[in-house]
Amino acid sequence: MRHIFHAFSLMTRLPVRQQGDADYPWGRITGWFPLVGAVVGIPAVLLAVAAVSVGAGIHAPLPVAVLVVAVGAAMTGALHLDGWADCCDAFFVPATRERRLQIMADPHLGSFGIIGLVFILFLKVTAVAHLLQFAKDDAGVLTILYRLWPIVAAPVIGRWALSLLIHTTKIPLARDDGMAAAVRQGIMQKHLFLATVIAALFLAPLDPLVAAGSLLAAALSLPLLAGLAVNRIGGITGDVLGAATELTETLALVAACLI
């Protein structure tokens, strides 16, 4: 249970406070990341189901979609969105590796970061709005939940992709310290196996074609982002891990809509 509490304490704003000692093997929490994704997605999907049930999701899908996306951001304290914005700021400026790392550490948001946030949030909101319109209000609650389940599956896929990226030790670290270095301490293959099993359980309710498309979108985007990180800053950081979570989660939602 200790590792589960640490995972929720690190990745959400839920009132779960765990103090890890200096030698705590943070890599042991990676197996529980998809469970964190499910807990982030469940309140959002319940809001979406309620909105569709009363007709708001059909007649005003965009405002409802904004609220649904906001629930997920509030649950995590926009942790991964911050990493995405920092990466956008650092990766797309003509600068040295050292300067890019400084930009990522800067709490101020630049032009590329703002553009990146608008892009990712726009994709998320429009994808959720499409799902809301697909879930017809004349169906039963369970049918609506089934049609909206990608809202839960997407954050699960995003956190599973995060665990996979951490366990891919052939990708170097950009820094010897920081969160990316910390979560690689104590990693074992059984943690990735646990993450995969948990992710599979929460993906099981999806239509097989939707599940396959969402996973494929994540699988294609993850090496591209990792390769860009190695090229721009020499490896991964905590911000890159957050950006990977956001990107794979968003593309999983988009893939569900397209299918």
Tab-separated table of C-alpha atoms in Angstrom:
chain	number	residue	atom	x	y	z
A	1	MET	CA	0.000	0.000	0.000
A	2	ARG	CA	2.894	2.332	0.680
A	3	HIS	CA	3.883	2.409	-2.994
A	4	ILE	CA	0.289	3.137	-4.054
A	5	PHE	CA	0.077	6.075	-1.652
A	6	HIS	CA	3.406	7.400	-2.929
A	7	ALA	CA	2.142	7.184	-6.522
A	8	PHE	CA	-0.993	9.187	-5.731
A	9	SER	CA	0.933	11.667	-3.593
A	10	LEU	CA	3.408	12.316	-6.397
A	11	MET	CA	1.013	12.473	-9.358
A	12	THR	CA	-2.236	13.931	-8.007
A	13	ARG	CA	-3.542	16.619	-5.692
A	14	LEU	CA	-5.599	14.126	-3.715
A	15	PRO	CA	-5.143	14.408	0.081
A	16	VAL	CA	-2.654	11.547	0.242
A	17	ARG	CA	0.555	12.663	1.880
A	18	GLN	CA	3.521	10.326	2.005
A	19	GLN	CA	7.001	11.339	3.034
A	20	GLY	CA	9.657	9.261	1.282
A	21	ASP	CA	13.046	8.918	2.934
A	22	ALA	CA	16.209	9.833	1.056
A	23	ASP	CA	16.766	6.238	0.001
A	24	TYR	CA	13.185	5.528	-1.049
A	25	PRO	CA	13.222	3.576	-4.349
A	26	TRP	CA	10.810	5.746	-6.325
A	27	GLY	CA	10.917	3.320	-9.249
A	28	ARG	CA	8.682	0.957	-7.300
A	29	ILE	CA	5.676	3.224	-7.749
A	30	THR	CA	5.736	2.986	-11.553
A	31	GLY	CA	3.610	-0.143	-11.557
A	32	TRP	CA	0.707	1.814	-10.087
A	33	PHE	CA	0.732	4.698	-12.556
A	34	PRO	CA	-2.188	3.362	-14.674
A	35	LEU	CA	-4.293	3.079	-11.509
A	36	VAL	CA	-3.605	6.767	-10.890
A	37	GLY	CA	-4.757	7.466	-14.446
A	38	ALA	CA	-8.007	5.589	-13.843
A	39	VAL	CA	-8.723	7.521	-10.649
A	40	VAL	CA	-8.072	10.777	-12.537
A	41	GLY	CA	-10.417	9.730	-15.338
A	42	ILE	CA	-13.336	8.349	-13.314
A	43	PRO	CA	-14.624	11.685	-11.887
A	44	ALA	CA	-14.325	13.197	-15.374
A	45	VAL	CA	-16.320	10.401	-17.011
A	46	LEU	CA	-18.983	10.523	-14.287
A	47	LEU	CA	-19.439	14.245	-14.974
A	48	ALA	CA	-19.662	13.490	-18.697
A	49	VAL	CA	-22.234	10.712	-18.142
A	50	ALA	CA	-24.360	13.005	-15.959
A	51	ALA	CA	-24.202	15.770	-18.566
A	52	VAL	CA	-25.268	13.434	-21.374
A	53	SER	CA	-28.039	11.927	-19.247
A	54	VAL	CA	-29.669	15.336	-18.732
A	55	GLY	CA	-29.104	16.392	-22.346
A	56	ALA	CA	-26.392	18.985	-21.737
A	57	GLY	CA	-23.691	16.838	-23.294
A	58	ILE	CA	-25.639	16.694	-26.556
A	59	HIS	CA	-26.850	20.298	-26.788
A	60	ALA	CA	-23.796	22.043	-25.314
A	61	PRO	CA	-20.893	19.615	-25.843
A	62	LEU	CA	-18.073	22.176	-25.871
A	63	PRO	CA	-18.786	23.786	-22.457
A	64	VAL	CA	-19.276	20.349	-20.925
A	65	ALA	CA	-16.056	19.114	-22.546
A	66	VAL	CA	-14.145	22.062	-21.058
A	67	LEU	CA	-15.437	21.104	-17.600
A	68	VAL	CA	-14.544	17.444	-18.131
A	69	VAL	CA	-10.980	18.326	-19.147
A	70	ALA	CA	-10.748	20.772	-16.237
A	71	VAL	CA	-11.609	17.999	-13.771
A	72	GLY	CA	-8.634	15.961	-14.954
A	73	ALA	CA	-6.317	18.966	-14.769
A	74	ALA	CA	-7.529	19.791	-11.261
A	75	MET	CA	-6.985	16.207	-10.100
A	76	THR	CA	-3.322	16.358	-11.129
A	77	GLY	CA	-2.701	20.017	-10.361
A	78	ALA	CA	-1.901	20.437	-14.081
A	79	LEU	CA	1.367	18.627	-13.339
A	80	HIS	CA	1.740	17.019	-16.749
A	81	LEU	CA	0.468	20.078	-18.613
A	82	ASP	CA	3.262	22.051	-16.958
A	83	GLY	CA	5.810	19.522	-18.220
A	84	TRP	CA	4.336	19.708	-21.721
A	85	ALA	CA	4.523	23.510	-21.744
A	86	ASP	CA	8.119	23.507	-20.453
A	87	CYS	CA	9.157	21.062	-23.170
A	88	CYS	CA	7.479	23.163	-25.870
A	89	ASP	CA	9.342	26.210	-24.610
A	90	ALA	CA	12.717	24.446	-24.531
A	91	PHE	CA	12.619	22.195	-27.585
A	92	PHE	CA	11.658	24.742	-30.212
A	93	VAL	CA	14.030	27.616	-29.506
A	94	PRO	CA	17.416	27.892	-31.253
A	95	ALA	CA	19.674	27.395	-28.244
A	96	THR	CA	22.336	25.154	-26.759
A	97	ARG	CA	21.529	22.072	-24.700
A	98	GLU	CA	22.489	23.869	-21.489
A	99	ARG	CA	20.275	26.847	-22.330
A	100	ARG	CA	17.342	24.578	-23.121
A	101	LEU	CA	17.708	22.900	-19.725
A	102	GLN	CA	17.698	26.338	-18.108
A	103	ILE	CA	14.519	27.243	-19.994
A	104	MET	CA	12.836	24.058	-18.762
A	105	ALA	CA	13.719	24.968	-15.180
A	106	ASP	CA	12.356	28.510	-15.585
A	107	PRO	CA	8.866	28.794	-14.004
A	108	HIS	CA	7.841	31.487	-16.501
A	109	LEU	CA	5.941	30.459	-19.620
A	110	GLY	CA	7.172	31.489	-23.056
A	111	SER	CA	5.478	31.789	-26.437
A	112	PHE	CA	6.077	28.185	-27.472
A	113	GLY	CA	4.758	26.972	-24.137
A	114	ILE	CA	1.546	28.972	-24.544
A	115	ILE	CA	1.079	27.707	-28.108
A	116	GLY	CA	1.695	24.144	-26.945
A	117	LEU	CA	-0.853	24.427	-24.135
A	118	VAL	CA	-3.493	25.874	-26.451
A	119	PHE	CA	-2.851	23.096	-28.976
A	120	ILE	CA	-3.040	20.206	-26.504
A	121	LEU	CA	-6.062	21.577	-24.618
A	122	PHE	CA	-7.907	22.314	-27.855
A	123	LEU	CA	-7.357	18.736	-29.008
A	124	LYS	CA	-8.544	17.359	-25.675
A	125	VAL	CA	-11.659	19.504	-25.478
A	126	THR	CA	-12.743	18.862	-29.053
A	127	ALA	CA	-12.112	15.132	-28.678
A	128	VAL	CA	-14.230	14.957	-25.522
A	129	ALA	CA	-16.946	17.061	-27.193
A	130	HIS	CA	-17.066	14.573	-30.058
A	131	LEU	CA	-17.423	11.675	-27.627
A	132	LEU	CA	-20.244	13.498	-25.832
A	133	GLN	CA	-22.182	13.862	-29.062
A	134	PHE	CA	-21.644	10.202	-29.865
A	135	ALA	CA	-23.106	9.132	-26.491
A	136	LYS	CA	-26.816	9.671	-27.135
A	137	ASP	CA	-28.983	10.745	-24.208
A	138	ASP	CA	-31.762	8.307	-25.093
A	139	ALA	CA	-29.520	5.366	-24.167
A	140	GLY	CA	-29.194	3.797	-20.730
A	141	VAL	CA	-26.601	5.009	-18.236
A	142	LEU	CA	-24.397	1.942	-18.739
A	143	THR	CA	-24.483	2.395	-22.519
A	144	ILE	CA	-23.516	6.053	-22.142
A	145	LEU	CA	-20.682	5.071	-19.787
A	146	TYR	CA	-19.467	2.489	-22.301
A	147	ARG	CA	-19.409	5.072	-25.102
A	148	LEU	CA	-17.591	7.582	-22.903
A	149	TRP	CA	-15.097	5.094	-21.434
A	150	PRO	CA	-12.221	6.522	-23.556
A	151	ILE	CA	-12.266	9.439	-21.083
A	152	VAL	CA	-10.995	6.935	-18.493
A	153	ALA	CA	-8.900	4.846	-20.875
A	154	ALA	CA	-6.902	7.822	-22.189
A	155	PRO	CA	-5.307	8.829	-18.844
A	156	VAL	CA	-4.673	5.139	-18.142
A	157	ILE	CA	-2.806	4.839	-21.451
A	158	GLY	CA	-0.932	8.066	-20.716
A	159	ARG	CA	0.314	6.759	-17.354
A	160	TRP	CA	1.156	3.346	-18.796
A	161	ALA	CA	3.219	5.100	-21.480
A	162	LEU	CA	4.936	7.071	-18.708
A	163	SER	CA	5.857	3.834	-16.934
A	164	LEU	CA	7.117	2.363	-20.208
A	165	LEU	CA	9.313	5.405	-20.881
A	166	ILE	CA	10.820	5.228	-17.389
A	167	HIS	CA	11.628	1.540	-17.832
A	168	THR	CA	13.271	2.085	-21.232
A	169	THR	CA	16.695	2.600	-19.693
A	170	LYS	CA	18.413	2.802	-23.107
A	171	ILE	CA	17.062	6.351	-23.285
A	172	PRO	CA	19.550	8.465	-21.294
A	173	LEU	CA	18.769	10.983	-18.591
A	174	ALA	CA	19.375	14.648	-19.375
A	175	ARG	CA	20.259	15.265	-15.735
A	176	ASP	CA	21.746	13.058	-13.042
A	177	ASP	CA	19.304	14.485	-10.526
A	178	GLY	CA	15.632	15.484	-10.664
A	179	MET	CA	12.421	13.457	-10.872
A	180	ALA	CA	13.340	11.401	-13.950
A	181	ALA	CA	16.495	10.176	-12.223
A	182	ALA	CA	14.588	9.523	-8.986
A	183	VAL	CA	11.884	7.349	-10.535
A	184	ARG	CA	14.492	5.223	-12.280
A	185	GLN	CA	15.854	4.147	-8.909
A	186	GLY	CA	14.796	0.633	-8.046
A	187	ILE	CA	12.863	-0.093	-11.258
A	188	MET	CA	12.313	-3.763	-12.059
A	189	GLN	CA	10.530	-5.483	-14.923
A	190	LYS	CA	7.824	-6.690	-12.567
A	191	HIS	CA	6.780	-3.067	-12.038
A	192	LEU	CA	6.244	-2.598	-15.779
A	193	PHE	CA	4.368	-5.911	-15.882
A	194	LEU	CA	2.096	-4.697	-13.062
A	195	ALA	CA	1.463	-1.431	-14.924
A	196	THR	CA	0.574	-3.374	-18.064
A	197	VAL	CA	-1.862	-5.663	-16.213
A	198	ILE	CA	-3.619	-2.735	-14.519
A	199	ALA	CA	-3.826	-0.837	-17.815
A	200	ALA	CA	-5.286	-3.895	-19.545
A	201	LEU	CA	-8.001	-4.194	-16.890
A	202	PHE	CA	-9.170	-0.633	-17.459
A	203	LEU	CA	-8.905	-0.911	-21.234
A	204	ALA	CA	-10.985	-4.101	-21.298
A	205	PRO	CA	-14.370	-2.252	-21.462
A	206	LEU	CA	-13.290	-0.469	-24.659
A	207	ASP	CA	-14.296	-1.627	-28.108
A	208	PRO	CA	-11.262	-3.678	-29.294
A	209	LEU	CA	-10.758	-1.457	-32.348
A	210	VAL	CA	-10.832	1.704	-30.217
A	211	ALA	CA	-8.398	0.171	-27.734
A	212	ALA	CA	-6.022	-0.869	-30.508
A	213	GLY	CA	-6.162	2.555	-32.167
A	214	SER	CA	-5.578	4.410	-28.902
A	215	LEU	CA	-2.624	2.212	-27.990
A	216	LEU	CA	-1.188	2.574	-31.501
A	217	ALA	CA	-1.388	6.368	-31.289
A	218	ALA	CA	0.470	6.287	-27.981
A	219	ALA	CA	3.022	3.769	-29.256
A	220	LEU	CA	3.850	5.913	-32.285
A	221	SER	CA	4.099	9.214	-30.417
A	222	LEU	CA	6.223	8.022	-27.491
A	223	PRO	CA	9.448	7.225	-29.416
A	224	LEU	CA	9.083	10.450	-31.405
A	225	LEU	CA	8.967	12.531	-28.234
A	226	ALA	CA	11.788	10.544	-26.633
A	227	GLY	CA	13.923	10.985	-29.742
A	228	LEU	CA	13.238	14.720	-29.767
A	229	ALA	CA	14.223	14.950	-26.089
A	230	VAL	CA	17.509	13.140	-26.714
A	231	ASN	CA	18.238	15.370	-29.699
A	232	ARG	CA	17.388	18.639	-27.944
A	233	ILE	CA	18.529	18.147	-24.340
A	234	GLY	CA	20.415	14.854	-24.322
A	235	GLY	CA	17.772	12.700	-22.667
A	236	ILE	CA	14.652	12.709	-20.536
A	237	THR	CA	13.756	14.824	-17.519
A	238	GLY	CA	10.732	15.063	-15.254
A	239	ASP	CA	9.225	17.586	-17.673
A	240	VAL	CA	9.684	15.166	-20.572
A	241	LEU	CA	7.880	12.481	-18.575
A	242	GLY	CA	4.991	14.882	-17.991
A	243	ALA	CA	4.919	15.844	-21.665
A	244	ALA	CA	4.863	12.168	-22.678
A	245	THR	CA	1.877	11.581	-20.418
A	246	GLU	CA	-0.058	14.511	-21.894
A	247	LEU	CA	0.780	13.680	-25.495
A	248	THR	CA	-0.107	9.986	-25.323
A	249	GLU	CA	-3.279	10.681	-23.330
A	250	THR	CA	-4.453	13.300	-25.823
A	251	LEU	CA	-3.673	11.209	-28.894
A	252	ALA	CA	-5.474	8.239	-27.332
A	253	LEU	CA	-8.584	10.430	-27.021
A	254	VAL	CA	-8.227	11.664	-30.590
A	255	ALA	CA	-7.781	8.113	-31.884
A	256	ALA	CA	-10.956	7.031	-30.072
A	257	CYS	CA	-12.853	9.824	-31.819
A	258	LEU	CA	-11.503	9.008	-35.255
A	259	ILE	CA	-12.420	5.350	-34.903
